[in-house]
RNA sequence: GUGCCAGUAGCUCAGCUGGAUAGAGCAACGGACUUCUAAUCCGUAGGUCGGGGGUUCGAAUCCCUUCUGGCACGCCA
């Protein structure tokens, strides 16, 4: 539909001297219902420029669109309603999809550009819980959106693998655990002793001192401390990898907090040289009063570094290593100010690329109105959530299709899909109050609905006997499109590219999730009102339409990170 | 206290660079499986777009104000 808009705008540009092509592109819109055509130009804004009434302008333009793709135009209440020839819709839009297949929606318009995407970033030695899921799935989808449009993507998992908690873990390990236990139970055991540490430390505060000492040994690269730290990290990474595998997610870099330990000193030196650092109550800060922000803390009064210091060091490292055109950070909106501050510091350091740093925020996850907190036990582990979802899906499969092959894997794919989809279906800025009921709802606008519809389209295609190579436009006539359901479906499908543009511009995966629901509704409506395989005159046309649905849904599912379920 | 974000149907949300009668899903009620997968589809019902001003030919959308909720505001990340 993008192309159609463009052609129409080009023609209209010639009819209205005062307007440029982009003005017209911005103003062209999709009418709310089919009787009003396929495209519309509201003429109200033009009225002042042209000194004519909107109705007169629309009347005037009615005859100016004498191009071959336009069927007719109507002037209605100040709108120019444009009807596109169905022939063009079939021959071009359907054709693009049928020929494009898995490539439909992709482009290389950003070839040669690199984008770094920092997402997921779980804390090592703690299990993955529902609070970590958002960054992971939003980041992953943003990555795929960029890949679709030709960017080279570097997925970075900035692991939380450094901090005083490792001192605590070492003490806890030495007091209450063993090599065997940790090797056997992995993260679960690490969590057990971490929680135990906190309860014991309330009775015996000297444990905290011991922990501090161990962390300080770790910072001084004490051999035993480093070895234990590495071991904890490896153990916990193994578990985290399992989760990523279920989600079909991988990273290009796991350079986490510890990676930047030796890269902050030069940054501090540079800040000093550039006269940006100011002493304030013993701490070193960058003053941002001029920019209406509180100061950015760089060094604590004891001389140790802070979050912002590490982020600046990491950004500089990434610029040097990847020479990114954009560097995206997917974290909670609660960190808005933090990012604004250190982005500004990078700018003040004189780096032009500060403008290429982007923070993509998302809303908070709570449960029963309360914050998620490991210590209060107000937490849901992702593993538990996934297995519960898979179990419920399996129950449904056993009820509806007990003979299905590979049931467990499919149940997992759909269960996980349901959870990921629900996380990606609202605008990312929205807070989420987690409930089992909502997360495991499989009716309506859900992941299973999309995956089911995808499988339904696949099933029809399988039964059609048409193999991939036969999918072409031979013997297709525009007259084969005979009813409103087919046309409505084709129009919905044609919006895919614009939805990707929008999602990429707003860094908003929900744009795609919601669009997929639209496609499913249009297809299911069509499917329920017309036969495909028993069609008289336009069987092939309907099969191709179904193929187009498969490609658009398949590519969309890929972008939001759900499995393409060929059979369910 | 200051700043940022949110407030749309009973519930969860779209729509927000101003445009045609404010749309979905869930829940409720009534229909459709001898037919390509009924995890589907069709229909009914449900709204002073938090309140109040303003700008405009036109406001859920922009501006001001006010209420409610969340988050953030120096040595955590």
Coordinates of N, CA and C (backbone and C1' of nucleotides) in Angstrom, one line a residue, chain A residues 33 40 44-45 79 81 257 280-281 285 294 300-301 306-307 334 400 426-427 430 444-445 449 452 455-456 459 463 514 527-528 530 532-533 568, chain B residues 4-7 12-15 17-21 24-27 35-42 56-57 70-77:
Chain A
X33 N -14.1 3.1 6.4 CA -14.8 1.9 5.8 C -14.8 1.9 4.3
X40 N -7.8 8.2 1.1 CA -8.5 9.4 1.2 C -7.6 10.6 1.5
X44 N -9.3 19.7 4.2 CA -9.6 20.8 5.1 C -8.4 21.8 5.2
X45 N -7.2 21.1 5.4 CA -6.0 21.9 5.6 C -5.7 22.7 4.3
X79 N -13.6 15.4 1.6 CA -12.6 14.4 1.5 C -12.6 14.0 0.0
X81 N -12.0 10.8 -1.9 CA -12.0 9.4 -1.7 C -11.5 8.7 -2.9
X257 N 28.9 -6.3 33.3 CA 29.5 -5.3 34.1 C 31.0 -5.6 34.4
X280 N 31.7 17.2 45.0 CA 30.5 17.6 45.8 C 30.4 16.7 46.9
X281 N 30.5 17.2 48.1 CA 30.5 16.4 49.3 C 31.4 15.2 49.3
X285 N 31.1 14.6 40.6 CA 29.9 14.6 39.8 C 30.1 15.5 38.5
X294 N 19.3 16.8 37.7 CA 20.2 16.7 38.9 C 21.5 16.2 38.4
X300 N 31.9 7.7 43.8 CA 31.5 7.8 45.2 C 32.6 8.5 46.0
X301 N 32.3 8.9 47.2 CA 33.3 9.6 48.0 C 34.4 8.7 48.4
X306 N 30.4 4.2 39.7 CA 29.0 4.0 39.8 C 28.4 3.5 38.4
X307 N 27.2 3.2 38.5 CA 26.4 2.8 37.3 C 26.7 3.6 36.1
X334 N 11.7 3.4 34.6 CA 12.2 4.0 35.9 C 13.6 4.5 35.8
X400 N -8.3 -31.9 22.1 CA -8.7 -31.6 20.7 C -8.0 -32.4 19.7
X426 N 0.8 -5.0 24.3 CA 0.4 -3.7 24.7 C 1.6 -2.8 24.5
X427 N 1.3 -1.5 24.4 CA 2.4 -0.5 24.2 C 3.4 -0.7 25.4
X430 N 3.3 0.7 29.0 CA 2.3 0.4 30.0 C 2.8 -0.5 31.1
X444 N -9.0 -15.1 22.2 CA -9.0 -13.7 21.8 C -7.6 -13.3 21.2
X445 N -7.3 -12.1 21.5 CA -6.0 -11.5 21.0 C -4.8 -12.1 21.7
X449 N -3.8 -17.7 19.3 CA -4.7 -17.3 18.2 C -3.9 -17.1 16.9
X452 N -2.3 -20.5 15.9 CA -3.4 -21.3 15.4 C -3.8 -20.9 14.0
X455 N -1.1 -22.0 11.6 CA -1.2 -23.4 11.3 C -2.4 -23.7 10.4
X456 N -3.5 -23.0 10.6 CA -4.6 -23.2 9.8 C -4.3 -22.9 8.3
X459 N -2.1 -25.6 6.9 CA -2.9 -26.8 6.7 C -3.6 -26.7 5.4
X463 N -2.9 -29.2 2.0 CA -4.0 -29.9 1.4 C -4.2 -29.5 0.0
X514 N -0.2 -6.4 17.2 CA -1.6 -6.0 17.0 C -1.9 -6.2 15.5
X527 N -12.0 -17.2 5.8 CA -12.0 -18.6 5.8 C -13.4 -19.2 6.2
X528 N -14.0 -18.5 7.1 CA -15.3 -19.0 7.6 C -16.5 -18.7 6.6
X530 N -16.0 -18.5 3.0 CA -15.8 -19.0 1.7 C -14.9 -20.2 1.7
X532 N -12.0 -22.5 0.2 CA -10.8 -22.3 -0.5 C -10.6 -23.4 -1.5
X533 N -10.5 -24.6 -1.0 CA -10.1 -25.8 -1.8 C -11.2 -26.3 -2.7
X568 N -0.8 -27.5 14.6 CA -1.1 -27.5 16.1 C -2.3 -28.4 16.4
Chain B
rC4 P 8.0 17.5 33.1 O5' 8.2 15.9 33.0 C5' 9.2 15.4 32.2 C4' 9.1 13.8 32.3 C3' 7.8 13.2 31.8 O3' 7.7 13.1 30.4 C1' 8.5 12.3 33.9
rC5 P 6.2 13.1 29.8 O5' 5.6 11.7 30.3 C5' 6.1 10.5 29.7 C4' 5.5 9.4 30.4 C3' 4.0 9.3 30.3 O3' 3.5 8.8 29.0 C1' 4.6 8.8 32.5
rA6 P 2.1 9.2 28.5 O5' 1.1 8.4 29.5 C5' 0.8 7.0 29.2 C4' 0.1 6.4 30.4 C3' -1.4 6.9 30.5 O3' -2.2 6.1 29.6 C1' -0.4 7.0 32.6
rG7 P -3.5 6.9 29.0 O5' -4.6 6.8 30.2 C5' -5.2 5.6 30.6 C4' -6.0 5.9 31.9 C3' -7.3 6.6 31.6 O3' -8.4 5.9 32.2 C1' -6.1 7.8 33.2
rU12 P -8.5 -3.0 34.3 O5' -7.9 -3.8 33.0 C5' -7.1 -4.9 33.2 C4' -6.6 -5.4 31.8 C3' -5.9 -4.3 31.0 O3' -4.6 -4.1 31.4 C1' -7.5 -5.6 29.6
rC13 P -3.9 -2.7 31.0 O5' -4.6 -2.2 29.7 C5' -3.9 -1.5 28.7 C4' -4.3 -2.1 27.3 C3' -4.2 -1.1 26.2 O3' -2.9 -0.9 25.8 C1' -6.2 -2.3 26.0
rA14 P -2.4 0.4 25.1 O5' -2.8 0.0 23.6 C5' -3.7 0.8 22.9 C4' -4.0 0.2 21.6 C3' -4.0 1.3 20.6 O3' -2.7 1.5 20.0 C1' -6.0 0.1 20.5
rG15 P -2.1 3.0 19.9 O5' -3.2 3.8 19.2 C5' -3.4 3.6 17.8 C4' -4.7 4.3 17.4 C3' -4.7 5.8 17.6 O3' -4.2 6.4 16.4 C1' -6.7 4.9 18.5
rU17 P -0.5 12.3 16.8 O5' -0.7 13.9 16.6 C5' 0.3 14.8 17.0 C4' 1.2 15.1 15.8 C3' 0.4 15.3 14.5 O3' -0.2 16.6 14.4 C1' 2.4 14.1 14.1
rG18 P -1.7 16.8 14.0 O5' -2.5 16.2 15.3 C5' -3.2 15.0 15.3 C4' -4.7 15.3 15.4 C3' -5.3 15.1 14.0 O3' -6.2 13.9 14.1 C1' -6.0 17.1 15.1
rG19 P -6.7 12.9 13.7 O5' -8.3 13.3 13.6 C5' -9.2 12.4 13.1 C4' -10.2 13.1 12.2 C3' -10.5 12.4 11.0 O3' -11.9 12.0 11.0 C1' -10.1 14.7 10.6
rA20 P -12.5 10.8 11.9 O5' -14.0 10.9 11.4 C5' -14.7 12.1 11.5 C4' -15.8 12.1 10.5 C3' -16.7 10.8 10.6 O3' -18.0 11.1 10.4 C1' -15.7 11.0 8.4
rU21 P -18.9 11.7 11.5 O5' -19.0 10.6 12.6 C5' -19.9 10.8 13.7 C4' -20.4 9.4 14.2 C3' -19.4 8.6 14.8 O3' -19.8 8.2 16.2 C1' -20.5 7.4 13.1
rA24 P -15.2 -3.2 16.3 O5' -14.0 -4.1 16.5 C5' -13.8 -4.6 17.8 C4' -12.4 -5.2 17.9 C3' -12.3 -6.3 18.9 O3' -12.5 -7.5 18.2 C1' -10.8 -4.6 19.5
rG25 P -13.6 -8.5 18.9 O5' -12.7 -9.1 20.1 C5' -11.5 -9.8 19.8 C4' -10.7 -10.0 21.1 C3' -11.5 -10.6 22.3 O3' -11.6 -12.0 22.2 C1' -10.3 -8.7 23.0
rC26 P -12.8 -12.7 22.9 O5' -12.5 -12.5 24.4 C5' -11.5 -13.1 25.1 C4' -11.4 -12.7 26.6 C3' -12.7 -13.0 27.3 O3' -12.7 -14.3 27.8 C1' -12.1 -10.7 27.7
rA27 P -14.1 -15.1 27.7 O5' -15.0 -14.4 28.8 C5' -14.7 -14.5 30.2 C4' -15.5 -13.6 31.0 C3' -17.0 -13.7 30.7 O3' -17.6 -14.7 31.5 C1' -16.4 -11.4 30.6
rU35 P -17.9 -32.4 8.7 O5' -18.2 -32.1 7.2 C5' -17.3 -32.5 6.1 C4' -17.1 -31.3 5.2 C3' -16.1 -30.3 5.8 O3' -14.8 -30.7 5.5 C1' -18.0 -29.2 4.9
rC36 P -13.7 -30.4 6.5 O5' -12.7 -29.4 5.8 C5' -11.8 -29.9 4.7 C4' -10.7 -28.9 4.5 C3' -10.1 -28.3 5.7 O3' -9.1 -29.2 6.2 C1' -10.3 -26.7 4.0
rU37 P -8.2 -28.7 7.5 O5' -9.1 -27.9 8.5 C5' -10.1 -28.5 9.2 C4' -9.9 -28.2 10.7 C3' -10.2 -26.7 11.1 O3' -11.3 -26.7 12.0 C1' -8.2 -27.5 12.0
rA38 P -12.5 -25.7 11.9 O5' -12.8 -25.4 13.5 C5' -12.1 -24.3 14.1 C4' -12.7 -24.2 15.5 C3' -12.8 -25.6 16.2 O3' -12.4 -25.4 17.6 C1' -14.9 -24.6 16.2
rA39 P -10.8 -25.6 18.0 O5' -10.4 -24.2 18.5 C5' -11.1 -23.5 19.5 C4' -10.2 -22.4 20.1 C3' -9.6 -21.5 19.1 O3' -9.4 -20.2 19.7 C1' -7.8 -22.6 20.1
rU40 P -10.4 -19.0 19.4 O5' -10.9 -19.2 17.9 C5' -10.0 -18.9 16.9 C4' -10.7 -19.1 15.6 C3' -11.9 -18.2 15.4 O3' -11.5 -16.9 14.9 C1' -12.6 -20.4 14.9
rC41 P -12.3 -15.6 15.3 O5' -13.6 -15.8 14.4 C5' -13.5 -15.7 13.0 C4' -14.9 -16.1 12.4 C3' -16.0 -15.2 12.9 O3' -16.0 -14.0 12.1 C1' -16.7 -17.4 13.1
rC42 P -16.5 -12.6 12.8 O5' -18.1 -12.8 12.7 C5' -18.8 -12.9 11.5 C4' -20.2 -13.1 11.7 C3' -20.9 -12.2 12.7 O3' -21.2 -11.0 12.0 C1' -21.5 -14.4 13.2
rU56 P -9.3 30.2 17.5 O5' -9.5 28.9 16.5 C5' -8.5 28.5 15.7 C4' -8.8 27.2 15.0 C3' -10.2 27.1 14.4 O3' -10.2 27.7 13.1 C1' -9.8 25.2 15.7
rC57 P -11.5 28.5 12.6 O5' -12.5 27.3 12.3 C5' -13.9 27.6 12.1 C4' -14.6 26.4 11.6 C3' -14.4 25.2 12.5 O3' -15.3 25.2 13.6 C1' -14.1 24.6 10.3
rG70 P 0.3 4.8 43.8 O5' 1.2 4.6 42.5 C5' 1.3 3.3 41.9 C4' 2.2 3.4 40.7 C3' 3.6 3.8 41.0 O3' 4.4 2.8 41.5 C1' 2.8 5.0 39.1
rC71 P 5.6 3.1 42.5 O5' 6.7 3.7 41.5 C5' 7.3 3.0 40.4 C4' 8.0 3.8 39.5 C3' 9.1 4.7 40.2 O3' 10.3 3.9 40.4 C1' 7.9 6.1 38.7
rA72 P 11.3 4.3 41.6 O5' 12.0 5.5 41.1 C5' 12.8 5.4 39.8 C4' 13.2 6.8 39.4 C3' 13.9 7.6 40.5 O3' 15.2 7.3 40.6 C1' 12.3 9.0 39.4
rC73 P 16.0 7.7 41.8 O5' 16.2 9.2 41.5 C5' 17.2 10.0 42.1 C4' 16.9 11.4 41.9 C3' 16.9 12.2 43.2 O3' 18.2 12.5 43.6 C1' 15.0 12.8 42.0
rG74 P 18.6 12.2 45.0 O5' 20.1 11.7 44.9 C5' 20.5 10.5 44.3 C4' 21.9 10.4 44.5 C3' 22.2 10.2 46.0 O3' 22.4 8.9 46.3 C1' 23.6 11.9 45.1
rC75 P 22.4 8.1 47.4 O5' 23.2 7.1 46.5 C5' 24.1 6.1 47.0 C4' 25.5 6.5 46.5 C3' 26.5 5.8 47.4 O3' 26.9 4.6 46.8 C1' 27.1 8.1 46.8
rC76 P 26.1 3.4 47.2 O5' 24.9 3.3 46.2 C5' 25.1 2.8 44.9 C4' 24.5 1.4 44.8 C3' 24.4 0.8 43.4 O3' 25.6 0.2 43.1 C1' 22.3 0.6 44.4
rA77 P 26.4 0.5 41.7 O5' 25.4 -0.3 40.7 C5' 25.4 -1.7 40.7 C4' 24.2 -2.1 39.8 C3' 24.2 -1.5 38.4 O3' 24.9 -2.3 37.5 C1' 22.1 -1.1 39.4

